[in-house]
Amino acid sequence: MSTVLPSEKVSKLSGREPIVNDFSITVGTANGSGSQTSNTTLLRALFKMGIPVSGKNLFPSNIQGLPTWYTIRVSKEGYLARREEHEIVVAMNPDSFAQDLKDVTPGGAFFYDDSIRLAINRDDIIVYPMPVKELARVVDVPSRLRNYIANMVYVGVLAQMLQIDLDKIQQALEFHFDGREKPVNLNMTAVRESAKWAAENLEKQDPYILEPMDKTSGFIMTDGNTASAIGAIYGGVQIATWYPITPATSLAEKLNEYLPKLRKDPETGKHTFAVLQAEDELAAIGMAIGAGWSGLRSMTSTSGPGISLMTEFYGLAYAAEIPVVIWDVTRVGPSTGLPTRTSQGDLIMLYFLGHGDTNSIILLPSNPQECFEFGWKAFDLAEHWQSPVLVMSDLDLGMNQWMTRPFEYPDQPMDRGKVLWEEDLEELKGEWARYLDVDGDGIPYRTIPGNRHPHAAYFTRGTGKNEYARYTEDNEVWERMQDRVKMKYQNARKTLPKPVIEISDENCSLGIIAFGSTEPAVVEARDQLLDRHGICSNFMRIRSLPSSDEVREFIERHERNYVVELNRDGQMHQILTVEYPELATRLISVAHLDGLPLTARWVREHILAEEEK
């Protein structure tokens, strides 16, 4: 049995006031060592204890062997952004041992595998050796699995030293292994034996401790790619095409996992969907566009390099006005860049995607709940506006585990847009034009294959055409058609997801603008600016482009608007300057890209530096 250490005893042993539920735990291992199971077990156990947590996985793009780190942030206040401080570090990899030792915050705790025979040259931290190999031998598993079980040693040691509920660890393992008794028992044996060893051999000297809370009630834990896939399923996806690429691959994999469970005809037992792995990104989007043209709800998913390859086909869907959904889970570019690091560096590319004059509808989710929402809503928008719809997520949001509100399922019927069926064409006596604006909203009517009316067919073109889809190079017709399409996208602004706006002080002259996964850092930075420096701020998170009137109004009401984003050149800042050139002097770029998620400290310090100018 592990020994429970109440806060008072921790204070007495460490000689310092206990630090409860407010620190970070970083584990350094090697890629491919199986540590993901151990790390997510810790994360979920803390979540089940009612403690707000977030997890960040920093892994290399090589297949196996290079250093990888996993950081769990524990925040009693509910902050989810990455922190730059590492109070507790677990070193399991000799190749990163020196860096791990260096990263420990003064006064912090350093746990390490005692088979690593490297010097520890710091006297300002607490050091805890762990006999990892010895404790791993306690579990009766084949030698090939012993390295995986070894990772559970630090789970057990941390459970004892930080007071993690072992029952919650078991629940987390049951979730991970889908209730399979044998792997759960094997891993729990290692955890319990390691916790017992720590209770008998390690004296608590650091001030860090975990205590149960009730702040995770009403939340779930998931990653953005899983949420996106489930959202697409509830949105009626019928075909998904893809080519493997980090960090978007797991989105398609989750479709393959959940679709067979949720989309099977109850009478025939046949699947009512298709998920196709193409030979490359060009083929993937080509298939998706063909399916969209044929009336199916279709999508593809990729990352920045894939978007580059898909650009010409995107132009075809734009010109021919074919609905299709494209997910871009962004990483660091250009070129191959940093495949396993996060960024918001594709925004400019998406906004101006395609050669010639084009427009883009872009959705910008900030959390898994919105990934789910935009997963189904993107299909409605694509079919309503007869347009490609781009959804831009990122590696941090897509692949990491997040504490999020439960999904809000679609509360409205599917919007299939302006589709003419046999009876409609019969009423029109077959007189219709594929690209004619009948209603004055810029959206024409379409038919889809399967319509048996003799006048349903038309020729789909990416070349110059008139309202009847007939080829023409007439300059006046070309200009008229382009003006209609432009009006369509102007009208689309009114139906896209509105920004989330928080007005904390009506008289505040400082606004902060962000989008996507940078929100947690901004939320925390705003609190720090107010509490530590007395600087008030209002906040707007943009959820779609082209932007709405609410965006303009927010910018207009503030003298200074800091546009915070995770890219080098301030891409949202550039877009807002293009959309509202008369307000450009009110916009200040606060952009940063090092491949890691933004921290509140970075945001706070750079806004302070601008305020002092």
JSON list of C-alpha atoms in Angstrom, two decimals, residues 461 463-466 470-479:
[
{"chain": "A", "resi": 461, "resn": "ARG", "atom": "CA", "xyz": [-16.32, 23.21, -66.55]},
{"chain": "A", "resi": 463, "resn": "THR", "atom": "CA", "xyz": [-12.91, 26.94, -68.12]},
{"chain": "A", "resi": 464, "resn": "GLY", "atom": "CA", "xyz": [-14.82, 30.03, -69.21]},
{"chain": "A", "resi": 465, "resn": "LYS", "atom": "CA", "xyz": [-18.57, 29.40, -69.34]},
{"chain": "A", "resi": 466, "resn": "ASN", "atom": "CA", "xyz": [-21.88, 31.18, -69.39]},
{"chain": "A", "resi": 470, "resn": "ARG", "atom": "CA", "xyz": [-21.60, 26.41, -72.19]},
{"chain": "A", "resi": 471, "resn": "TYR", "atom": "CA", "xyz": [-18.02, 27.19, -73.10]},
{"chain": "A", "resi": 472, "resn": "THR", "atom": "CA", "xyz": [-17.29, 30.83, -73.91]},
{"chain": "A", "resi": 473, "resn": "GLU", "atom": "CA", "xyz": [-14.39, 33.27, -73.85]},
{"chain": "A", "resi": 474, "resn": "ASP", "atom": "CA", "xyz": [-16.65, 36.32, -74.09]},
{"chain": "A", "resi": 475, "resn": "ASN", "atom": "CA", "xyz": [-15.08, 38.99, -71.88]},
{"chain": "A", "resi": 476, "resn": "GLU", "atom": "CA", "xyz": [-18.40, 40.43, -70.68]},
{"chain": "A", "resi": 477, "resn": "VAL", "atom": "CA", "xyz": [-19.73, 37.02, -69.75]},
{"chain": "A", "resi": 478, "resn": "TRP", "atom": "CA", "xyz": [-16.52, 36.19, -67.90]},
{"chain": "A", "resi": 479, "resn": "GLU", "atom": "CA", "xyz": [-16.68, 39.36, -65.83]}
]
